[in-house]
Tab-separated table of C-alpha atoms in Angstrom:
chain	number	residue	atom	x	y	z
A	24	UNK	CA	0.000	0.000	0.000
A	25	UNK	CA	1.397	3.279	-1.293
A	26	UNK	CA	2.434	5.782	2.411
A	27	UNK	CA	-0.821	8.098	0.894
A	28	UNK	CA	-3.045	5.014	1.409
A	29	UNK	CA	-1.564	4.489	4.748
A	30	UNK	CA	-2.536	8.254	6.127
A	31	UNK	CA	-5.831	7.389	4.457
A	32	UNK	CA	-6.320	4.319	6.347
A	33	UNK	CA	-5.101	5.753	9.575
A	34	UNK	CA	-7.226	8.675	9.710
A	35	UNK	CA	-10.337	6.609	8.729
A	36	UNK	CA	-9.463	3.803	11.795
A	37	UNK	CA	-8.760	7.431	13.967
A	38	UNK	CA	-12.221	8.879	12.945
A	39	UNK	CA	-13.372	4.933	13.490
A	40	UNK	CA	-12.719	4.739	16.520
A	41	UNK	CA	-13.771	8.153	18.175
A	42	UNK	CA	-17.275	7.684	17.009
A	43	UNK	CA	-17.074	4.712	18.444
A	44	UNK	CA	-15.779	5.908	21.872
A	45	UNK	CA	-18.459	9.008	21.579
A	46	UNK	CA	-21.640	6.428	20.971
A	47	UNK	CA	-20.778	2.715	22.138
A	48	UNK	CA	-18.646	3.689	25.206
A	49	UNK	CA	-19.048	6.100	28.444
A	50	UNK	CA	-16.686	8.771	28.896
A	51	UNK	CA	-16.079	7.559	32.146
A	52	UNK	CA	-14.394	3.721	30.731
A	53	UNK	CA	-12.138	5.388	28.514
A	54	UNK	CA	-10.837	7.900	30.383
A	55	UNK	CA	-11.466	10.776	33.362
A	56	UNK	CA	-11.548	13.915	32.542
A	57	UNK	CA	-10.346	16.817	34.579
A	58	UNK	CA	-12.481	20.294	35.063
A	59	UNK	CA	-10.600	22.921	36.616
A	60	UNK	CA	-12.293	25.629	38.405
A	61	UNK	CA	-11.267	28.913	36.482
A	62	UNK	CA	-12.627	32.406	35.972
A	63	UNK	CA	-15.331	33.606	33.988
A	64	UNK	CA	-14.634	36.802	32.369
A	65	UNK	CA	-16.638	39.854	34.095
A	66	UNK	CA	-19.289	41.831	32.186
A	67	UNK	CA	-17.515	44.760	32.017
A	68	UNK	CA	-13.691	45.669	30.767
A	69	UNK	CA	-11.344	44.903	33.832
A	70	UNK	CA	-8.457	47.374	31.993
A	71	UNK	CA	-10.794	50.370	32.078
A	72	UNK	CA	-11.173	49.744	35.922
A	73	UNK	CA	-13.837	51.305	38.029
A	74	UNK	CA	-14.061	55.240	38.123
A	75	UNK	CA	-12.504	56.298	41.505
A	76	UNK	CA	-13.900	52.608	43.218
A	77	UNK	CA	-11.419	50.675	41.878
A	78	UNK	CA	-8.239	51.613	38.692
A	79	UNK	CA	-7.474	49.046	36.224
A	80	UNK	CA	-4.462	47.741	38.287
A	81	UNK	CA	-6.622	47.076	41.184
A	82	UNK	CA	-9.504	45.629	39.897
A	83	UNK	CA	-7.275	43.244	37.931
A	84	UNK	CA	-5.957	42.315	41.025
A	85	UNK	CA	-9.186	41.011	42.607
A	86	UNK	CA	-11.006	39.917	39.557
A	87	UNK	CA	-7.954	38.246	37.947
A	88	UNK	CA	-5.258	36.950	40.229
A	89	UNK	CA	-6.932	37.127	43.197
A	90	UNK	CA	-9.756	35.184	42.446
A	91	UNK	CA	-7.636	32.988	39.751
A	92	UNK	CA	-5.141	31.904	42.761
A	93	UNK	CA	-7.800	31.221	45.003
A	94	UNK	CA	-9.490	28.699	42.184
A	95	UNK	CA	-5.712	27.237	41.120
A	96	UNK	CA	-5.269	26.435	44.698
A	97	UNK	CA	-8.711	24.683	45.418
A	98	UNK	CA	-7.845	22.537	42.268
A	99	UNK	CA	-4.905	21.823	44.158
A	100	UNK	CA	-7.038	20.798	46.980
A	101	UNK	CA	-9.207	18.766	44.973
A	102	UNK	CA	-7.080	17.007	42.456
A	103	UNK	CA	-9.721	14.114	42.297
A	104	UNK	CA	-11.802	14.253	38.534
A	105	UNK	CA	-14.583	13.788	40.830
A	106	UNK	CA	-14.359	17.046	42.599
A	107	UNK	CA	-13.576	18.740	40.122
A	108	UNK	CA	-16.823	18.344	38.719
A	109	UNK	CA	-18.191	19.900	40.882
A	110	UNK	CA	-19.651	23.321	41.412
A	111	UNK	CA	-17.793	25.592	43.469
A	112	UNK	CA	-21.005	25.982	45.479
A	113	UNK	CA	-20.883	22.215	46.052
A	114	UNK	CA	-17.096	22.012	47.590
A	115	UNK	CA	-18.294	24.594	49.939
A	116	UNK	CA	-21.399	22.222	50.955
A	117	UNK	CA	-19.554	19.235	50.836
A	118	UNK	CA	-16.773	20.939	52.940
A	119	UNK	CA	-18.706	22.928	55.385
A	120	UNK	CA	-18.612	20.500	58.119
A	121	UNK	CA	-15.375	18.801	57.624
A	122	UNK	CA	-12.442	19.494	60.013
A	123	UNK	CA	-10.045	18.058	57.391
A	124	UNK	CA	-10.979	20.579	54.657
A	125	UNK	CA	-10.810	23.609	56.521
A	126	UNK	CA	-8.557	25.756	53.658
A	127	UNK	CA	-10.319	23.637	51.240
A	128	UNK	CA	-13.389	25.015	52.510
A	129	UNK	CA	-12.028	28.585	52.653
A	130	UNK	CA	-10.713	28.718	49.515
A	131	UNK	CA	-13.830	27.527	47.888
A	132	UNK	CA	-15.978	30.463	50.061
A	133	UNK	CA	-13.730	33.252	49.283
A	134	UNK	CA	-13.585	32.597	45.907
A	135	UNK	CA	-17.628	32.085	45.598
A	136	UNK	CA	-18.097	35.640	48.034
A	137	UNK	CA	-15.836	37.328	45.693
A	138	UNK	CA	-17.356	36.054	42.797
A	139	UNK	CA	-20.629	37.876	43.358
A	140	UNK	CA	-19.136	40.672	44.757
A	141	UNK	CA	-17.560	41.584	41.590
A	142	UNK	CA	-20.779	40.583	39.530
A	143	UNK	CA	-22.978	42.728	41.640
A	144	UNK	CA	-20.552	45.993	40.106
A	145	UNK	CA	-20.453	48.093	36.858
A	146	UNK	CA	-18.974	50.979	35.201
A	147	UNK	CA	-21.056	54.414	35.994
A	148	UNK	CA	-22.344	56.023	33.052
A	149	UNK	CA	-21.567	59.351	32.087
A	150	UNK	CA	-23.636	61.863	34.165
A	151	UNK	CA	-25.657	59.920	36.031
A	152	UNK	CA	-26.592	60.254	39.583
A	153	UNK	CA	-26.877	56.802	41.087
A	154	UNK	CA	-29.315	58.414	43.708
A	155	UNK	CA	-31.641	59.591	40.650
A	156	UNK	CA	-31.710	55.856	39.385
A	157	UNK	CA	-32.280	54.255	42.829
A	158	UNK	CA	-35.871	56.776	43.244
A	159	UNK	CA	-37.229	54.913	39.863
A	160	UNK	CA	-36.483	51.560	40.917
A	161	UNK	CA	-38.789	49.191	42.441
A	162	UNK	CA	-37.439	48.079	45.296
A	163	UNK	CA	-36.935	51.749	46.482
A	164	UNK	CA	-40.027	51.913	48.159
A	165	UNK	CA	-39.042	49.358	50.696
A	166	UNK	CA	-35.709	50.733	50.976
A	167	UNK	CA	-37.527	53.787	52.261
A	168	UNK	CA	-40.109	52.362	54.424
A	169	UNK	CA	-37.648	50.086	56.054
A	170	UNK	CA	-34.524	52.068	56.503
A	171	UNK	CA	-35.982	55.817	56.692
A	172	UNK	CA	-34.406	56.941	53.707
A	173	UNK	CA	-32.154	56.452	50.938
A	174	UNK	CA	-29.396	58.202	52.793
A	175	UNK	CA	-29.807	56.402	55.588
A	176	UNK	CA	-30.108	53.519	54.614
A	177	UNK	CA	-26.144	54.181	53.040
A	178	UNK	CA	-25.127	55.771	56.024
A	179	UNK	CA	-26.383	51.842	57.809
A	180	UNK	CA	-24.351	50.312	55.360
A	181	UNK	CA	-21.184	51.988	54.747
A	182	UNK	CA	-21.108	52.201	59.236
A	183	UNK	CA	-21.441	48.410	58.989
A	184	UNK	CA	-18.376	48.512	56.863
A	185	UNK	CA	-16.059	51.203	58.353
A	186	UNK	CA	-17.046	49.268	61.795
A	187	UNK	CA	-15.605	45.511	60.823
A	188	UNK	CA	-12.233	44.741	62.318
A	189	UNK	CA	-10.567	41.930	60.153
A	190	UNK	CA	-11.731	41.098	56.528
A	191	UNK	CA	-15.472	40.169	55.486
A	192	UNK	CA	-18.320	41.193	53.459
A	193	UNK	CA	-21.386	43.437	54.061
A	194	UNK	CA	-24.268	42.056	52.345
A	195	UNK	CA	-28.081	43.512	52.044
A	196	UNK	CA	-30.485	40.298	52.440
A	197	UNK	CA	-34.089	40.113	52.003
A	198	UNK	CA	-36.401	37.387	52.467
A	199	UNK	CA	-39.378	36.167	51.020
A	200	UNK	CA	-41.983	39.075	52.078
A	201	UNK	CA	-39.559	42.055	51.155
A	202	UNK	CA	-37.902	42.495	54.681
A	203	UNK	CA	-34.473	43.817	54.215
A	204	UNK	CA	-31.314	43.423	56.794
A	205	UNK	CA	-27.879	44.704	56.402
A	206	UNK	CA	-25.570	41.457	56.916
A	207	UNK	CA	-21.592	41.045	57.889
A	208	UNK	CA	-20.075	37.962	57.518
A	209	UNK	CA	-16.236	37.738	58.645
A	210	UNK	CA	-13.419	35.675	56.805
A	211	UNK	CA	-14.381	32.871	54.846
A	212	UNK	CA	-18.075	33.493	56.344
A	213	UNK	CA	-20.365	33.143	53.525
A	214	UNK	CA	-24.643	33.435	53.163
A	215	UNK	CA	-24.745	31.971	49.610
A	216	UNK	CA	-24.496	28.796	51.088
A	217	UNK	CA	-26.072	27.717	54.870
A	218	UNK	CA	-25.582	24.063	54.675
A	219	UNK	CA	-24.281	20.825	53.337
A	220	UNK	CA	-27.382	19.884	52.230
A	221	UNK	CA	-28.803	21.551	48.911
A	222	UNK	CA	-32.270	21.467	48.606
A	223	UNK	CA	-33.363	25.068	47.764
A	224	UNK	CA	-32.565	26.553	44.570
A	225	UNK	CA	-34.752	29.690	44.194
A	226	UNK	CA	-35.712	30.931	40.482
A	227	UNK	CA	-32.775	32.384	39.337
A	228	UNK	CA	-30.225	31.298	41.641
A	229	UNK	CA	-27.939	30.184	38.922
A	230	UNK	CA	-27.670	33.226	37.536
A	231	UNK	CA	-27.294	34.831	40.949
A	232	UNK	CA	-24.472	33.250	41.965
A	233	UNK	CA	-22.288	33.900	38.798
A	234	UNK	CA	-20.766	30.541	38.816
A	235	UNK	CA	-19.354	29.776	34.889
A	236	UNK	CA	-19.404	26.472	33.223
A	237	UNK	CA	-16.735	23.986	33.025
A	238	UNK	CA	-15.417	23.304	29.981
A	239	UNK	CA	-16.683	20.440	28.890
A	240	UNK	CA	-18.654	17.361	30.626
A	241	UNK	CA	-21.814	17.088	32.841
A	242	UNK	CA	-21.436	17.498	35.820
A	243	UNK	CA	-22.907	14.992	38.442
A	244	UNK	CA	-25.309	15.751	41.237
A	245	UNK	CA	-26.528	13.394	44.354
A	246	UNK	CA	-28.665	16.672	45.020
A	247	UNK	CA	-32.985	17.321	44.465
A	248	UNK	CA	-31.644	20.771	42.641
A	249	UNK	CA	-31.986	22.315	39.272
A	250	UNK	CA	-27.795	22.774	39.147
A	251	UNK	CA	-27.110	19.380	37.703
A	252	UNK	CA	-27.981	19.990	34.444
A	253	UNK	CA	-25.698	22.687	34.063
A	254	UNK	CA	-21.711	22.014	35.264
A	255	UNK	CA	-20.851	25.218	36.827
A	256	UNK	CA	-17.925	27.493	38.734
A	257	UNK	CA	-17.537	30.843	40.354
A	258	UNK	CA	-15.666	32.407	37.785
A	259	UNK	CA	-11.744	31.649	32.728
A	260	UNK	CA	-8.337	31.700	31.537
A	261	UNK	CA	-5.649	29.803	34.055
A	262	UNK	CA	-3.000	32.552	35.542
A	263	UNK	CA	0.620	31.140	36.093
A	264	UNK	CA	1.932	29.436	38.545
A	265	UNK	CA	0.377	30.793	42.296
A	266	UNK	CA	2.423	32.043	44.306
A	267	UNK	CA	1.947	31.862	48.253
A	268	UNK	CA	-1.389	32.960	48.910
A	269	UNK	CA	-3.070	31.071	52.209
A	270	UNK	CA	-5.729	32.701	53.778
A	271	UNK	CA	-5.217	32.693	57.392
A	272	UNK	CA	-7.129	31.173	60.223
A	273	UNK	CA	-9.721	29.635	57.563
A	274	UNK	CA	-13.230	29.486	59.455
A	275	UNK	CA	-15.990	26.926	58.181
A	276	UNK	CA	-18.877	28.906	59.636
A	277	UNK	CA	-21.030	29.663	57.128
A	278	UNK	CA	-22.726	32.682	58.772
A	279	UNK	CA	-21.087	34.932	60.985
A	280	UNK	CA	-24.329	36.243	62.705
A	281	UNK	CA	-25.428	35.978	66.965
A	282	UNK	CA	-27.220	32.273	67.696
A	283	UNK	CA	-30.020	34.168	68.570
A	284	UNK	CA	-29.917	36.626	65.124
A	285	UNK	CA	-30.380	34.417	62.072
A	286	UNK	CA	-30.442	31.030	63.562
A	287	UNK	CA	-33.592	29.884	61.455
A	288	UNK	CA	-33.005	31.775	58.299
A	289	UNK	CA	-32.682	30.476	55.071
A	290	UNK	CA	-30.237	31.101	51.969
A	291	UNK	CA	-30.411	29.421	48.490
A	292	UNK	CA	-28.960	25.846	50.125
A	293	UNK	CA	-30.400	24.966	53.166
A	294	UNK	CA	-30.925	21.411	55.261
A	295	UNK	CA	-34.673	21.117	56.224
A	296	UNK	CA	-33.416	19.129	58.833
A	297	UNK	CA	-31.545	22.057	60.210
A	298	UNK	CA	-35.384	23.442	61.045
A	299	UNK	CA	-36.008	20.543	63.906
A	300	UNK	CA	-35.238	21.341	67.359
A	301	UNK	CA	-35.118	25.053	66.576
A	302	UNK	CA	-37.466	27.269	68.264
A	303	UNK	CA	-40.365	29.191	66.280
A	304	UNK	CA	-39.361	32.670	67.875
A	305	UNK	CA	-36.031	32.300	66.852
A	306	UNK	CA	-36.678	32.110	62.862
A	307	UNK	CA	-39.160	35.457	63.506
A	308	UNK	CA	-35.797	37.743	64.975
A	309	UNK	CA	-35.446	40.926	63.284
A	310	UNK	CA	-38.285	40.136	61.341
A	311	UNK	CA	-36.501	37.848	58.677
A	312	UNK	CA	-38.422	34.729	57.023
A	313	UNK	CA	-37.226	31.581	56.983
A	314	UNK	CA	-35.091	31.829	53.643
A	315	UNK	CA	-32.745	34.796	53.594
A	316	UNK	CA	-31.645	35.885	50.035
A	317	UNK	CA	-28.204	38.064	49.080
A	318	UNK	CA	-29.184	40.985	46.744
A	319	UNK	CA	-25.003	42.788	46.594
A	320	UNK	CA	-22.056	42.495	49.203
A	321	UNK	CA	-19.186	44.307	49.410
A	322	UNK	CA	-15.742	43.067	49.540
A	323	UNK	CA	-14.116	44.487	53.349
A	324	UNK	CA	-10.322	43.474	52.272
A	325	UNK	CA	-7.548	45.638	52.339
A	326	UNK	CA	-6.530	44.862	49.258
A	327	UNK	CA	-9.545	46.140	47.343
A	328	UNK	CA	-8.407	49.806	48.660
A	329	UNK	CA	-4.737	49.949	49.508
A	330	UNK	CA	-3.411	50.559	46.321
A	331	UNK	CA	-5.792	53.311	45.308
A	332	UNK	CA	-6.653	55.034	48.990
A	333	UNK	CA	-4.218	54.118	51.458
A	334	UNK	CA	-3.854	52.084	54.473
A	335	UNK	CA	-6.926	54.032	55.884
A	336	UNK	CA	-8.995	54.367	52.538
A	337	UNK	CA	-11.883	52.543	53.632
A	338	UNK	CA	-13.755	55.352	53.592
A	339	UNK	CA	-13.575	56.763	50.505
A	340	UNK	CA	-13.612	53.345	49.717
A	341	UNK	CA	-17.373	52.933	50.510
A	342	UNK	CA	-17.859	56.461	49.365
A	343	UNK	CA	-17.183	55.377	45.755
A	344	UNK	CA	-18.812	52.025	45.740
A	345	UNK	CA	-22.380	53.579	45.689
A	346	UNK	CA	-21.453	54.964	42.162
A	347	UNK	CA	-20.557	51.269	40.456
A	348	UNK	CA	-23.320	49.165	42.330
A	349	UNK	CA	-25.346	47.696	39.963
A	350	UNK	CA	-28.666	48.605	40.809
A	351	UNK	CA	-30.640	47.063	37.903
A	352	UNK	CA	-29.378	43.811	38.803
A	353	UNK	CA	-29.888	44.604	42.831
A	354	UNK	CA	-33.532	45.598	41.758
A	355	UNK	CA	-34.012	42.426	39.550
A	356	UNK	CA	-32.763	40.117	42.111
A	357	UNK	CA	-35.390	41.382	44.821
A	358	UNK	CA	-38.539	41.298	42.439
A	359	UNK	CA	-37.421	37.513	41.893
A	360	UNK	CA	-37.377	36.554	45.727
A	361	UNK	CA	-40.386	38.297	46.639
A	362	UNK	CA	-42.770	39.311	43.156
A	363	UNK	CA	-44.957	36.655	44.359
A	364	UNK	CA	-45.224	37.553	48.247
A	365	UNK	CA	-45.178	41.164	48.384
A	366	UNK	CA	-47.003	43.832	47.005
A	367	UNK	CA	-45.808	47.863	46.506
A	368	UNK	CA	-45.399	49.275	49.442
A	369	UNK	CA	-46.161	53.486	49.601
A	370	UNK	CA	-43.286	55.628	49.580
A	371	UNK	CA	-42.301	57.513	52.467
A	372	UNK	CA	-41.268	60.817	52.455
């Protein structure tokens, strides 16, 4: 046979036998394949920064090597195919309660918290007044009726943040009726996930968290959620090699609040076994429901200011982030949770 009719012959037994592999054999007898965790690429252009929040050189520092080296590492963590299929949401279940996966845990948290963070932000457009845009929105009303005012309700939040010692976020929950609470949670302290056990997923909770897809492959689930169908992670493009970056003092807690303050709320993943044995009164505190749902956080880490406002830019810090806080998708998030259970509610003045 002449060497043409040999190339022939091997690319037709090559083609051959990956149909074959593709429709005769699971993936999973001729091979694993691995699905590292890696970033998703933000909606808006990391080089052009964010106004006087964040420059280019900062904001590429959080959204790109940051949250890269916190992903590289938990693949380091988890070099098992198995794992790797999963959702960064599910290593911090799976984790949650596990003394031996502590920084496996707080890897997996910070890079989920940081995640949304950064997906809850935007560039301001040119001449407009944030405060203007807030008035029109929908879930201004309660903002009012709960809080006082608009201005109040920033002073609340930006006090919550110039008042944490250590590193965290501030988050603004609401629950199922429209009741809104400003939230810290400290460390690797999350409230997108309350539990190992996943059995709430909330319409639109995919989208919420921001996690991207893996590259290729389903991605199993043992879970009664709608995530399975769709292999997912917190953020694309591998950085080089990490260097030394280990949180300290990882903590597994997955809410930061009092016993007696949000003992029988909610998130997106809860246990319903975590409801027995708890007291009625205790899910009724501060007048949030059962489920407890993150509309933004903000990132409380030094180095989302130091490079931009100082060592004691904190301040100015919160000052700015009221400008690139993406209210449309704030607004859109709290119709979801509560269109069905609350009505408008009369402005205040």
């Amino acid at each position: 046979m002449s060497s043409a009719g040999l190339c022939r012959a091997s690319s037709s037994l090559t083609g051959a036998l990956s149909a074959w592999k593709s429709t005769k054999c699971p993936r999973q007898f001729w091979g694993a394949r691995r699905h590292l965790h890696s970033r998703i690429e933000l909606d808006y252009k990391v080089d052009e920064g964010l106004a006087n929040f964040m420059s280019p050189r900062t904001l590429k520092m959080v959204s790109e090597e940051y949250q890269q080296g916190l992903l590289d590492r938990l693949n380091e963590m988890f070099p098992d195919a198995a794992d790797q299929r999963k959702s960064v949401t599910q290593l911090v279940i799976d984790t949650a309660s596990s003394g031996k996966d502590a920084l496996g845990f707080s890897y997996a948290s910070h890079a989920l918290n940081n995640s949304f963070f950064l997906n809850c932000l935007r560039p301001p457009k040119k001449e407009e007044n944030y405060e203007d845009k807030i008035h029109n929105l929908l879930i201004a009303p309660s903002i009012r009726t709960q809080f006082g005012s608009l201005p109040h309700f920033i002073n609340n939040f930006s006090s919550a943040a110039r008042g944490m010692s250590g590193s965290g976020y501030i988050w603004l929950i609401t629950d199922a009726v429209g009741n809104l609470a400003i939230q810290p949670t400290f460390a690797a302290g999350t409230l997108l996930v309350r539990s190992r056990a996943c059995t709430e997923n909330p319409a639109g909770c995919h989208e919420v968290l921001h996690e991207g897809r893996f590259r290729d492959g389903p991605q199993p689930t043992h879970l009664n959620t709608g995530l399975g169908s769709t292999p997912t992670s917190p953020t694309s493009g591998m950085s080089q090699g990490p260097g030394p970056l280990h949180p300290s003092a990882p903590v597994r807690t997955l809410h930061s609040s009092p016993r007696s303050h949000l003992d029988g709320a909610r998130s997106f993943y809860d246990d319903e076994r975590a409801d027995r044995g708890i007291d009625s009164s205790a899910r009724s505190l501060r007048n949030l429901g059962e489920k407890i749902y993150p509309l933004f956080c903000v990132s409380i880490h030094e180095h989302c200011w130091l490079l931009d406002h100082g060592v004691w830019g904190k301040e100015k810090y919160m000052k700015e982030f009221w400008s690139v806080l993406n209210w449309e998708t704030v607004n859109e998030r709290y119709l979801t949770f509560t269109s069905t259970k609350v009505g408008p509610q009369p402005f205040r003045k």
